[in-house]
Amino acid sequence: MEQAIETVGLRRVFGEVAAVESLDLTVEPGTFFGFLGPNGAGKSTTIKMLTGLLAPTAGTAYILCHDVVTESVEAKRLIGVVPEESALFERLTGPEYLRFVGRMYAMPRTVIDERSQELLELMALHDDAGKLIVDYSHGMRKKLSICAAIIHEPRVLFLDEPFEGIDAISSQLVRSILKQLVETGVTI
């Protein structure tokens, strides 16, 4: 069976410190999988290796059977990422940013526009569509990051601290959306 995520002996060293040591992991498609642990346990480092943002020191990692190092483009097409720190272009509006992200995934413009409108409404950001991102609250930025991560309908979605800075009502909304994604076969 094709695994959504698989690692074999994954390791990352920073100087003398092993942030991730010999991680063997298998995550089945359509599951919601979480890393729990204290600060400095290697959770974010593992996510960065799985998403191709950081090269492993040793071992291998696969996204839907694509090696994240040797088949990085193929693997990245299949994933969405909501990083711990949002890296949004603040001088764009939400729809402009989603249009930019959609173009990065080579999506047709009409599909980008449809998905953007759908996602902004779903995340209750549609009333602020004309605002620049610089004027968004922290929670609005997090919700826009989630929109950008799922605009291309990825098969695997990585979330690093997805609820940090989101109010209780928005948190409930995000949880509902994530549950729907898992029901459609997305691995989170």
Tab-separated table of N, CA and C in Angstrom, residues 6-12 45-77 79:
chain	number	residue	atom	x	y	z
A	6	GLU	N	6.509	8.417	4.710
A	6	GLU	CA	7.346	7.341	5.224
A	6	GLU	C	8.764	7.871	5.396
A	7	THR	N	9.342	7.580	6.535
A	7	THR	CA	10.747	7.923	6.760
A	7	THR	C	11.491	6.682	7.215
A	8	VAL	N	12.757	6.620	6.815
A	8	VAL	CA	13.619	5.509	7.217
A	8	VAL	C	14.934	6.116	7.693
A	9	GLY	N	15.204	5.958	8.983
A	9	GLY	CA	16.459	6.449	9.554
A	9	GLY	C	16.684	7.940	9.373
A	10	LEU	N	15.623	8.716	9.367
A	10	LEU	CA	15.749	10.160	9.138
A	10	LEU	C	16.497	10.823	10.290
A	11	ARG	N	17.486	11.634	9.918
A	11	ARG	CA	18.356	12.249	10.930
A	11	ARG	C	18.716	13.651	10.474
A	12	ARG	N	18.749	14.574	11.440
A	12	ARG	CA	19.222	15.932	11.152
A	12	ARG	C	20.072	16.404	12.322
A	45	THR	N	11.664	20.591	12.859
A	45	THR	CA	12.774	20.144	12.014
A	45	THR	C	12.325	18.980	11.135
A	46	THR	N	11.556	18.059	11.703
A	46	THR	CA	11.044	16.929	10.919
A	46	THR	C	10.120	17.425	9.811
A	47	ILE	N	9.222	18.337	10.142
A	47	ILE	CA	8.314	18.881	9.132
A	47	ILE	C	9.109	19.575	8.031
A	48	LYS	N	10.128	20.314	8.389
A	48	LYS	CA	10.950	21.000	7.377
A	48	LYS	C	11.660	20.003	6.472
A	49	MET	N	12.095	18.873	7.015
A	49	MET	CA	12.715	17.845	6.170
A	49	MET	C	11.676	17.192	5.259
A	50	LEU	N	10.493	16.901	5.798
A	50	LEU	CA	9.447	16.247	5.009
A	50	LEU	C	8.920	17.140	3.888
A	51	THR	N	9.005	18.436	4.066
A	51	THR	CA	8.490	19.367	3.057
A	51	THR	C	9.584	19.901	2.136
A	52	GLY	N	10.807	19.435	2.322
A	52	GLY	CA	11.896	19.829	1.434
A	52	GLY	C	12.532	21.160	1.762
A	53	LEU	N	12.229	21.716	2.913
A	53	LEU	CA	12.821	22.996	3.306
A	53	LEU	C	14.177	22.833	3.974
A	54	LEU	N	14.463	21.618	4.401
A	54	LEU	CA	15.708	21.334	5.104
A	54	LEU	C	16.166	19.930	4.695
A	55	ALA	N	17.397	19.826	4.284
A	55	ALA	CA	17.914	18.519	3.864
A	55	ALA	C	18.242	17.667	5.081
A	56	PRO	N	17.911	16.386	5.028
A	56	PRO	CA	18.296	15.507	6.127
A	56	PRO	C	19.805	15.259	6.117
A	57	THR	N	20.360	15.046	7.294
A	57	THR	CA	21.769	14.668	7.407
A	57	THR	C	21.953	13.227	6.954
A	58	ALA	N	20.946	12.405	7.256
A	58	ALA	CA	20.980	10.993	6.870
A	58	ALA	C	19.543	10.495	6.775
A	59	GLY	N	19.394	9.327	6.156
A	59	GLY	CA	18.079	8.712	6.040
A	59	GLY	C	17.316	9.206	4.826
A	60	THR	N	16.101	8.683	4.678
A	60	THR	CA	15.258	9.047	3.550
A	60	THR	C	13.847	9.363	4.031
A	61	ALA	N	13.162	10.177	3.226
A	61	ALA	CA	11.775	10.531	3.512
A	61	ALA	C	11.010	10.509	2.201
A	62	TYR	N	9.802	9.989	2.271
A	62	TYR	CA	8.967	9.866	1.083
A	62	TYR	C	7.597	10.479	1.329
A	63	ILE	N	7.091	11.154	0.306
A	63	ILE	CA	5.718	11.627	0.290
A	63	ILE	C	5.044	10.894	-0.858
A	64	LEU	N	4.088	10.029	-0.532
A	64	LEU	CA	3.389	9.236	-1.543
A	64	LEU	C	4.371	8.599	-2.522
A	65	CYS	N	5.375	7.959	-1.959
A	65	CYS	CA	6.420	7.209	-2.679
A	65	CYS	C	7.423	8.079	-3.432
A	66	HIS	N	7.378	9.378	-3.264
A	66	HIS	CA	8.358	10.268	-3.900
A	66	HIS	C	9.393	10.693	-2.856
A	67	ASP	N	10.646	10.428	-3.139
A	67	ASP	CA	11.749	10.813	-2.258
A	67	ASP	C	11.801	12.343	-2.197
A	68	VAL	N	11.755	12.907	-1.000
A	68	VAL	CA	11.696	14.367	-0.867
A	68	VAL	C	12.993	15.053	-1.286
A	69	VAL	N	14.087	14.301	-1.410
A	69	VAL	CA	15.359	14.885	-1.856
A	69	VAL	C	15.543	14.694	-3.349
A	70	THR	N	15.439	13.460	-3.824
A	70	THR	CA	15.728	13.186	-5.241
A	70	THR	C	14.542	13.438	-6.165
A	71	GLU	N	13.328	13.489	-5.615
A	71	GLU	CA	12.125	13.780	-6.400
A	71	GLU	C	11.362	14.937	-5.753
A	72	SER	N	12.101	15.971	-5.407
A	72	SER	CA	11.523	17.061	-4.618
A	72	SER	C	10.374	17.781	-5.320
A	73	VAL	N	10.482	18.016	-6.609
A	73	VAL	CA	9.417	18.729	-7.317
A	73	VAL	C	8.127	17.909	-7.294
A	74	GLU	N	8.233	16.624	-7.585
A	74	GLU	CA	7.066	15.756	-7.569
A	74	GLU	C	6.441	15.699	-6.177
A	75	ALA	N	7.276	15.576	-5.160
A	75	ALA	CA	6.777	15.515	-3.784
A	75	ALA	C	6.099	16.825	-3.387
A	76	LYS	N	6.701	17.949	-3.750
A	76	LYS	CA	6.146	19.259	-3.361
A	76	LYS	C	4.821	19.551	-4.040
A	77	ARG	N	4.593	18.992	-5.219
A	77	ARG	CA	3.304	19.188	-5.893
A	77	ARG	C	2.154	18.535	-5.123
A	79	ILE	N	1.913	18.300	-1.762
A	79	ILE	CA	1.766	18.752	-0.374
A	79	ILE	C	1.315	20.206	-0.284
